[in-house]
PDB file of C-alpha atoms and ligand atoms in Angstrom:
ATOM      1  CA  MET A   3     112.990  91.224  96.835  1.00 60.00           C
ATOM      2  CA  VAL A   4     110.308  93.162  98.859  1.00 71.00           C
ATOM      3  CA  LEU A   5     107.931  90.233  98.436  1.00 79.00           C
ATOM      4  CA  GLU A   6     110.485  87.583  99.431  1.00 90.00           C
ATOM      5  CA  LYS A   7     111.289  89.574 102.513  1.00 93.00           C
ATOM      6  CA  TYR A   8     107.734  88.885 103.768  1.00 94.00           C
ATOM      7  CA  LEU A   9     106.991  85.198 102.302  1.00 92.00           C
ATOM      8  CA  SER A  10     106.911  83.636 105.932  1.00 93.00           C
ATOM      9  CA  GLN A  11     104.367  85.992 107.284  1.00 93.00           C
ATOM     10  CA  ILE A  12     102.024  86.428 104.067  1.00 91.00           C
ATOM     11  CA  ALA A  13     101.908  82.543 104.405  1.00 91.00           C
ATOM     12  CA  VAL A  14      99.700  83.118 107.480  1.00 93.00           C
ATOM     13  CA  LYS A  15      96.034  83.147 106.643  1.00 91.00           C
ATOM     14  CA  GLU A  16      95.497  85.814 109.034  1.00 91.00           C
ATOM     15  CA  ILE A  17      97.707  88.146 107.048  1.00 91.00           C
ATOM     16  CA  PHE A  18      97.395  87.261 103.527  1.00 86.00           C
ATOM     17  CA  PRO A  19      96.917  88.992 101.004  1.00 83.00           C
ATOM     18  CA  GLU A  20      95.127  92.162 102.290  1.00 87.00           C
ATOM     19  CA  GLY A  21      96.819  92.447 105.708  1.00 93.00           C
ATOM     20  CA  GLN A  22     100.176  92.578 104.104  1.00 94.00           C
ATOM     21  CA  LYS A  23      99.213  95.578 101.905  1.00 94.00           C
ATOM     22  CA  ARG A  24      97.553  97.071 105.044  1.00 95.00           C
ATOM     23  CA  ILE A  25     100.887  96.917 106.860  1.00 96.00           C
ATOM     24  CA  GLU A  26     102.922  98.170 104.066  1.00 96.00           C
ATOM     25  CA  SER A  27     100.920 101.219 103.992  1.00 97.00           C
ATOM     26  CA  SER A  28     100.688 101.950 107.676  1.00 98.00           C
ATOM     27  CA  SER A  29     102.489 104.390 109.776  1.00 98.00           C
ATOM     28  CA  VAL A  30     103.308 103.764 113.460  1.00 98.00           C
ATOM     29  CA  VAL A  31     104.457 106.081 116.219  1.00 98.00           C
ATOM     30  CA  VAL A  32     106.550 104.227 119.027  1.00 98.00           C
ATOM     31  CA  ILE A  33     106.592 106.264 122.370  1.00 98.00           C
ATOM     32  CA  GLY A  34     109.614 105.371 124.228  1.00 98.00           C
ATOM     33  CA  MET A  35     112.643 103.346 123.095  1.00 98.00           C
ATOM     34  CA  GLY A  36     113.339 101.119 126.219  1.00 97.00           C
ATOM     35  CA  GLY A  37     112.811  97.496 126.570  1.00 97.00           C
ATOM     36  CA  THR A  38     109.177  97.252 125.021  1.00 98.00           C
ATOM     37  CA  GLY A  39     109.619 100.157 122.468  1.00 98.00           C
ATOM     38  CA  SER A  40     112.855  98.638 121.124  1.00 98.00           C
ATOM     39  CA  SER A  41     111.162  95.033 120.749  1.00 98.00           C
ATOM     40  CA  ILE A  42     107.872  96.569 119.302  1.00 98.00           C
ATOM     41  CA  ALA A  43     109.928  98.674 116.822  1.00 98.00           C
ATOM     42  CA  GLU A  44     111.879  95.951 115.632  1.00 98.00           C
ATOM     43  CA  ILE A  45     108.860  93.589 114.943  1.00 98.00           C
ATOM     44  CA  LEU A  46     106.951  96.194 113.049  1.00 98.00           C
ATOM     45  CA  VAL A  47     109.834  97.186 110.985  1.00 98.00           C
ATOM     46  CA  ARG A  48     110.786  93.597 110.003  1.00 98.00           C
ATOM     47  CA  MET A  49     107.188  93.014 109.191  1.00 97.00           C
ATOM     48  CA  GLY A  50     107.544  95.965 106.637  1.00 97.00           C
ATOM     49  CA  VAL A  51     105.345  98.856 107.936  1.00 98.00           C
ATOM     50  CA  GLN A  52     105.519 101.972 105.672  1.00 98.00           C
ATOM     51  CA  LYS A  53     106.936 104.431 108.229  1.00 98.00           C
ATOM     52  CA  ILE A  54     107.703 104.370 111.935  1.00 98.00           C
ATOM     53  CA  THR A  55     108.374 107.339 113.982  1.00 98.00           C
ATOM     54  CA  ILE A  56     110.353 106.674 117.235  1.00 98.00           C
ATOM     55  CA  VAL A  57     110.352 109.158 120.223  1.00 98.00           C
ATOM     56  CA  ASP A  58     112.602 109.304 123.025  1.00 98.00           C
ATOM     57  CA  ASN A  59     115.222 111.589 124.563  1.00 98.00           C
ATOM     58  CA  ASP A  60     117.301 109.168 126.916  1.00 97.00           C
ATOM     59  CA  THR A  61     120.817 108.036 126.618  1.00 98.00           C
ATOM     60  CA  ILE A  62     121.848 104.247 126.419  1.00 98.00           C
ATOM     61  CA  GLU A  63     123.104 102.841 129.988  1.00 97.00           C
ATOM     62  CA  ALA A  64     124.811  99.659 130.771  1.00 97.00           C
ATOM     63  CA  SER A  65     121.604  98.535 132.694  1.00 96.00           C
ATOM     64  CA  ASN A  66     119.698  98.666 129.643  1.00 96.00           C
ATOM     65  CA  LEU A  67     121.284  96.124 127.656  1.00 97.00           C
ATOM     66  CA  ASN A  68     119.922  92.963 128.898  1.00 96.00           C
ATOM     67  CA  ARG A  69     116.468  93.820 127.586  1.00 96.00           C
ATOM     68  CA  GLN A  70     116.791  96.824 124.909  1.00 97.00           C
ATOM     69  CA  SER A  71     117.672  94.726 122.016  1.00 95.00           C
ATOM     70  CA  LEU A  72     118.456  97.524 119.530  1.00 98.00           C
ATOM     71  CA  TYR A  73     121.380  98.641 121.782  1.00 98.00           C
ATOM     72  CA  MET A  74     124.868  97.044 122.157  1.00 98.00           C
ATOM     73  CA  GLU A  75     127.840  97.670 124.622  1.00 98.00           C
ATOM     74  CA  SER A  76     129.556 100.100 122.011  1.00 98.00           C
ATOM     75  CA  ASP A  77     126.407 102.135 122.288  1.00 98.00           C
ATOM     76  CA  ILE A  78     126.525 103.246 125.924  1.00 98.00           C
ATOM     77  CA  GLY A  79     126.298 106.990 126.302  1.00 98.00           C
ATOM     78  CA  LEU A  80     124.557 107.578 122.940  1.00 98.00           C
ATOM     79  CA  LYS A  81     121.134 108.842 122.258  1.00 98.00           C
ATOM     80  CA  LYS A  82     118.745 106.155 121.904  1.00 98.00           C
ATOM     81  CA  VAL A  83     116.802 107.357 119.056  1.00 98.00           C
ATOM     82  CA  ASP A  84     120.078 107.906 117.030  1.00 98.00           C
ATOM     83  CA  VAL A  85     121.139 104.267 117.392  1.00 98.00           C
ATOM     84  CA  ALA A  86     117.671 102.895 117.117  1.00 98.00           C
ATOM     85  CA  LYS A  87     116.993 104.621 113.740  1.00 98.00           C
ATOM     86  CA  GLU A  88     120.394 103.278 112.563  1.00 98.00           C
ATOM     87  CA  GLN A  89     119.627  99.665 113.545  1.00 98.00           C
ATOM     88  CA  LEU A  90     115.886  99.866 112.300  1.00 98.00           C
ATOM     89  CA  VAL A  91     117.349 101.284 108.704  1.00 98.00           C
ATOM     90  CA  ARG A  92     119.480  98.467 108.564  1.00 98.00           C
ATOM     91  CA  MET A  93     117.017  95.850 109.440  1.00 97.00           C
ATOM     92  CA  ASN A  94     114.504  96.898 106.464  1.00 97.00           C
ATOM     93  CA  GLU A  95     115.468  99.336 104.012  1.00 96.00           C
ATOM     94  CA  SER A  96     112.057  99.579 102.598  1.00 97.00           C
ATOM     95  CA  VAL A  97     110.743 101.438 105.859  1.00 98.00           C
ATOM     96  CA  ALA A  98     111.050 105.028 106.603  1.00 98.00           C
ATOM     97  CA  VAL A  99     112.343 105.779 109.990  1.00 98.00           C
ATOM     98  CA  ASN A 100     111.647 109.047 111.748  1.00 98.00           C
ATOM     99  CA  ALA A 101     113.617 109.936 115.097  1.00 98.00           C
ATOM    100  CA  ILE A 102     112.268 112.465 117.360  1.00 98.00           C
ATOM    101  CA  ASP A 103     114.722 113.162 120.351  1.00 98.00           C
ATOM    102  CA  GLN A 104     112.157 114.612 122.755  1.00 98.00           C
ATOM    103  CA  LYS A 105     110.417 113.472 125.800  1.00 97.00           C
ATOM    104  CA  LEU A 106     106.589 113.311 125.211  1.00 97.00           C
ATOM    105  CA  ASN A 107     104.540 115.932 126.971  1.00 97.00           C
ATOM    106  CA  PHE A 108     101.241 117.747 126.510  1.00 97.00           C
ATOM    107  CA  LEU A 109     102.929 120.509 124.498  1.00 98.00           C
ATOM    108  CA  ASN A 110     104.585 118.103 121.773  1.00 98.00           C
ATOM    109  CA  ALA A 111     102.043 115.365 121.993  1.00 98.00           C
ATOM    110  CA  GLU A 112      99.489 116.389 119.308  1.00 98.00           C
ATOM    111  CA  GLU A 113     102.007 116.870 116.767  1.00 98.00           C
ATOM    112  CA  ILE A 114     103.775 113.696 117.288  1.00 98.00           C
ATOM    113  CA  LEU A 115     100.896 111.586 117.575  1.00 98.00           C
ATOM    114  CA  ALA A 116      99.158 112.927 114.638  1.00 98.00           C
ATOM    115  CA  GLY A 117     101.781 111.130 112.484  1.00 94.00           C
ATOM    116  CA  GLY A 118     100.690 107.763 113.212  1.00 98.00           C
ATOM    117  CA  ASP A 119      97.815 105.406 112.098  1.00 97.00           C
ATOM    118  CA  ILE A 120      98.499 103.833 115.481  1.00 98.00           C
ATOM    119  CA  ILE A 121     100.404 104.745 118.510  1.00 98.00           C
ATOM    120  CA  MET A 122     102.568 102.133 120.526  1.00 98.00           C
ATOM    121  CA  ASP A 123     103.336 102.718 124.173  1.00 98.00           C
ATOM    122  CA  GLY A 124     107.100 102.052 124.982  1.00 98.00           C
ATOM    123  CA  THR A 125     106.852 104.275 127.992  1.00 96.00           C
ATOM    124  CA  ASP A 126     107.435 103.180 131.724  1.00 92.00           C
ATOM    125  CA  ASN A 127     105.278 105.668 133.673  1.00 91.00           C
ATOM    126  CA  TYR A 128     101.661 106.812 134.523  1.00 92.00           C
ATOM    127  CA  SER A 129     102.397 110.395 133.400  1.00 93.00           C
ATOM    128  CA  ALA A 130     103.498 109.490 129.857  1.00 95.00           C
ATOM    129  CA  ARG A 131     100.686 107.211 129.386  1.00 96.00           C
ATOM    130  CA  ASN A 132      98.131 109.853 130.521  1.00 97.00           C
ATOM    131  CA  VAL A 133      99.586 112.128 127.880  1.00 97.00           C
ATOM    132  CA  ILE A 134      98.974 109.332 125.175  1.00 98.00           C
ATOM    133  CA  ASN A 135      95.637 108.138 126.299  1.00 98.00           C
ATOM    134  CA  THR A 136      94.260 111.917 126.531  1.00 97.00           C
ATOM    135  CA  THR A 137      95.963 113.018 123.167  1.00 98.00           C
ATOM    136  CA  ALA A 138      95.137 109.933 121.321  1.00 98.00           C
ATOM    137  CA  PHE A 139      91.461 110.281 122.362  1.00 97.00           C
ATOM    138  CA  ARG A 140      91.376 113.809 121.156  1.00 97.00           C
ATOM    139  CA  LEU A 141      93.000 112.947 117.772  1.00 98.00           C
ATOM    140  CA  ARG A 142      90.930 109.789 117.642  1.00 97.00           C
ATOM    141  CA  LYS A 143      94.012 107.670 117.249  1.00 97.00           C
ATOM    142  CA  SER A 144      94.219 104.107 118.428  1.00 98.00           C
ATOM    143  CA  TRP A 145      97.045 103.106 120.792  1.00 98.00           C
ATOM    144  CA  ILE A 146      98.209 100.080 122.229  1.00 98.00           C
ATOM    145  CA  PHE A 147      99.150 100.346 126.086  1.00 98.00           C
ATOM    146  CA  SER A 148     101.799  97.898 127.279  1.00 98.00           C
ATOM    147  CA  ALA A 149     103.419  97.751 130.709  1.00 96.00           C
ATOM    148  CA  VAL A 150     106.024  95.248 132.192  1.00 96.00           C
ATOM    149  CA  GLU A 151     106.875  94.578 135.661  1.00 95.00           C
ATOM    150  CA  GLY A 152     108.852  91.721 137.320  1.00 96.00           C
ATOM    151  CA  THR A 153     107.742  88.636 135.490  1.00 97.00           C
ATOM    152  CA  TYR A 154     104.450  89.924 134.102  1.00 97.00           C
ATOM    153  CA  GLY A 155     102.737  92.639 132.116  1.00 97.00           C
ATOM    154  CA  TYR A 156      99.653  93.936 130.300  1.00 97.00           C
ATOM    155  CA  VAL A 157      98.456  94.795 126.815  1.00 98.00           C
ATOM    156  CA  LYS A 158      95.368  96.552 125.709  1.00 98.00           C
ATOM    157  CA  ALA A 159      94.045  98.189 122.787  1.00 98.00           C
ATOM    158  CA  ILE A 160      92.445 101.450 123.121  1.00 98.00           C
ATOM    159  CA  ILE A 161      90.419 102.756 120.349  1.00 97.00           C
ATOM    160  CA  PRO A 162      88.503 105.802 120.738  1.00 95.00           C
ATOM    161  CA  GLY A 163      84.745 105.745 120.595  1.00 92.00           C
ATOM    162  CA  ARG A 164      84.746 101.798 120.481  1.00 94.00           C
ATOM    163  CA  THR A 165      86.682 100.591 123.415  1.00 97.00           C
ATOM    164  CA  SER A 166      87.338 101.740 127.153  1.00 97.00           C
ATOM    165  CA  CYS A 167      90.438 103.781 127.530  1.00 97.00           C
ATOM    166  CA  LEU A 168      93.350 103.719 130.321  1.00 95.00           C
ATOM    167  CA  SER A 169      91.337 106.261 132.502  1.00 95.00           C
ATOM    168  CA  CYS A 170      88.137 103.960 132.460  1.00 96.00           C
ATOM    169  CA  PHE A 171      89.374 101.738 134.826  1.00 92.00           C
ATOM    170  CA  GLY A 172      91.024 104.012 137.110  1.00 90.00           C
ATOM    171  CA  TYR A 173      94.467 103.777 135.815  1.00 91.00           C
ATOM    172  CA  PRO A 174      96.751 106.492 137.632  1.00 89.00           C
ATOM    173  CA  ASP A 175      97.338 109.707 135.507  1.00 85.00           C
ATOM    174  CA  LYS A 176     100.373 110.871 137.420  1.00 82.00           C
ATOM    175  CA  GLY A 177     103.514 109.425 138.567  1.00 73.00           C
ATOM    176  CA  GLU A 178     107.136 108.879 137.249  1.00 74.00           C
ATOM    177  CA  ALA A 179     108.970 105.708 136.609  1.00 68.00           C
ATOM    178  CA  ILE A 180     110.236 103.463 139.197  1.00 70.00           C
ATOM    179  CA  SER A 181     113.556 102.614 137.670  1.00 72.00           C
ATOM    180  CA  CYS A 182     113.672  98.778 136.186  1.00 71.00           C
ATOM    181  CA  THR A 183     116.814  98.395 138.200  1.00 70.00           C
ATOM    182  CA  VAL A 184     114.896  98.925 141.450  1.00 73.00           C
ATOM    183  CA  GLN A 185     111.577  97.333 140.713  1.00 77.00           C
ATOM    184  CA  GLY A 186     113.048  94.640 138.803  1.00 90.00           C
ATOM    185  CA  VAL A 187     112.115  93.132 135.223  1.00 95.00           C
ATOM    186  CA  ILE A 188     113.188  90.141 133.438  1.00 96.00           C
ATOM    187  CA  PRO A 189     114.125  90.503 129.665  1.00 97.00           C
ATOM    188  CA  SER A 190     112.020  87.578 128.592  1.00 96.00           C
ATOM    189  CA  ALA A 191     108.888  88.961 130.091  1.00 97.00           C
ATOM    190  CA  VAL A 192     109.644  92.177 128.206  1.00 97.00           C
ATOM    191  CA  LYS A 193     109.706  90.270 125.006  1.00 98.00           C
ATOM    192  CA  ALA A 194     106.608  88.556 125.583  1.00 98.00           C
ATOM    193  CA  ILE A 195     104.684  91.664 126.244  1.00 98.00           C
ATOM    194  CA  SER A 196     106.372  93.403 123.316  1.00 98.00           C
ATOM    195  CA  SER A 197     105.279  90.490 121.068  1.00 98.00           C
ATOM    196  CA  ILE A 198     101.655  90.427 122.475  1.00 98.00           C
ATOM    197  CA  ALA A 199     101.459  94.377 121.852  1.00 98.00           C
ATOM    198  CA  ALA A 200     102.995  93.889 118.343  1.00 98.00           C
ATOM    199  CA  THR A 201     100.307  91.376 117.357  1.00 96.00           C
ATOM    200  CA  THR A 202      97.549  93.486 118.925  1.00 97.00           C
ATOM    201  CA  ALA A 203      98.513  96.376 116.819  1.00 97.00           C
ATOM    202  CA  ILE A 204      98.813  94.290 113.492  1.00 96.00           C
ATOM    203  CA  LYS A 205      95.252  93.141 114.210  1.00 95.00           C
ATOM    204  CA  VAL A 206      93.888  96.608 114.901  1.00 96.00           C
ATOM    205  CA  LEU A 207      95.692  97.840 111.646  1.00 95.00           C
ATOM    206  CA  ILE A 208      94.644  94.844 109.043  1.00 92.00           C
ATOM    207  CA  LYS A 209      91.091  93.775 110.576  1.00 78.00           C
ATOM    208  CA  ASN A 210      89.925  96.761 112.329  1.00 79.00           C
ATOM    209  CA  GLU A 211      89.959  94.802 115.565  1.00 81.00           C
ATOM    210  CA  GLN A 212      87.978  96.545 118.033  1.00 84.00           C
ATOM    211  CA  ASN A 213      88.631  94.230 120.971  1.00 92.00           C
ATOM    212  CA  GLY A 214      89.879  96.291 124.109  1.00 96.00           C
ATOM    213  CA  ASP A 215      90.230  93.368 126.441  1.00 97.00           C
ATOM    214  CA  LEU A 216      93.129  93.718 129.007  1.00 97.00           C
ATOM    215  CA  ILE A 217      95.559  91.032 128.336  1.00 98.00           C
ATOM    216  CA  TYR A 218      97.746  89.922 131.305  1.00 98.00           C
ATOM    217  CA  PHE A 219     100.716  87.320 130.776  1.00 98.00           C
ATOM    218  CA  ASP A 220     103.075  86.190 133.321  1.00 98.00           C
ATOM    219  CA  SER A 221     106.101  84.531 131.791  1.00 96.00           C
ATOM    220  CA  TRP A 222     107.054  82.803 134.879  1.00 97.00           C
ATOM    221  CA  LYS A 223     104.020  81.154 136.118  1.00 97.00           C
ATOM    222  CA  PRO A 224     103.209  80.953 132.973  1.00 96.00           C
ATOM    223  CA  SER A 225      99.654  82.352 132.953  1.00 97.00           C
ATOM    224  CA  LEU A 226      97.630  84.321 130.585  1.00 98.00           C
ATOM    225  CA  GLU A 227      94.409  85.979 131.273  1.00 98.00           C
ATOM    226  CA  VAL A 228      92.164  88.228 128.968  1.00 97.00           C
ATOM    227  CA  MET A 229      89.758  90.646 131.121  1.00 97.00           C
ATOM    228  CA  PRO A 230      87.050  92.573 129.438  1.00 97.00           C
ATOM    229  CA  ILE A 231      87.330  96.236 130.521  1.00 96.00           C
ATOM    230  CA  PRO A 232      83.820  98.087 129.968  1.00 96.00           C
ATOM    231  CA  LYS A 233      83.610 101.601 128.975  1.00 95.00           C
ATOM    232  CA  ASN A 234      83.087 103.957 131.942  1.00 95.00           C
ATOM    233  CA  GLU A 235      80.378 106.389 131.110  1.00 94.00           C
ATOM    234  CA  LYS A 236      81.907 108.740 133.772  1.00 94.00           C
ATOM    235  CA  CYS A 237      85.428 108.510 132.605  1.00 96.00           C
ATOM    236  CA  LYS A 238      86.971 111.863 132.540  1.00 94.00           C
ATOM    237  CA  VAL A 239      88.993 111.201 129.344  1.00 96.00           C
ATOM    238  CA  CYS A 240      86.351 109.411 127.109  1.00 96.00           C
ATOM    239  CA  GLY A 241      83.078 109.362 129.021  1.00 92.00           C
ATOM    240  CA  VAL A 242      81.518 112.593 127.884  1.00 68.00           C
ATOM    241  CA  VAL A 243      81.705 111.900 124.251  1.00 53.00           C
ATOM    242  CA  SER A 244      79.214 109.343 122.751  1.00 46.00           C
ATOM    243  CA  GLU A 245      80.106 106.974 119.893  1.00 48.00           C
ATOM    244  CA  THR A 246      77.596 108.622 117.639  1.00 47.00           C
ATOM    245  CA  GLN A 247      79.342 111.910 118.025  1.00 50.00           C
ATOM    246  CA  ILE A 248      82.579 110.412 117.050  1.00 50.00           C
ATOM    247  CA  SER A 249      81.600 108.181 114.016  1.00 44.00           C
TER     248      SER A 249
HETATM  249 ZN1   ZN B   5      87.942 106.175 129.248  1.00 63.40          ZN
END
């Protein structure tokens, strides 16, 4: 039964056979269970990760439903992590799902991020990403940045000691979210960016991928660009520690 669930993905040469074993022994933490977080969690749970921890303290609103695929009309007003956990468990009973009803901050981040082999960014603001970037570097945890706006978005793997980090290219470290209902976002762009982020995570997990290029995808044009982002030796987060000190 377990093997049968994953037949179509283990038929892919990039996955079989060691990749599936790695997926099934991996622990993932998803920060934010909005549009990207929901879709990333769904892909990784259906692929059979061993454990997923989901983190969010929001409640479900009507304006979420066009893109946040774990939630239904009848869930409006309920906690996102509660509904998401229920849905993820129903999707794949082989996966352990841990729900944390908290907003990530510098006080709780170390304990939360420590529980993952890889951290997934499902957040929607600069401040939360700064917490992930700084804490993940301190813990030497790899994380996948993902962000969507309008019809386009970005994905980047950040691997401490190997790739550049978010701060290396001057990404702002403060600022709250501009609501999606104000700045606008189309659901198909959310799905596309979530898929690229999930694939990037799988590559980091199963083949120790160390490519930290910034991937830009616009689902409307359509257009895809891959941009190298070199490490910044003067970066205030990762610039002072050399690779030799880490490894
Ligand atoms: Zn950096």
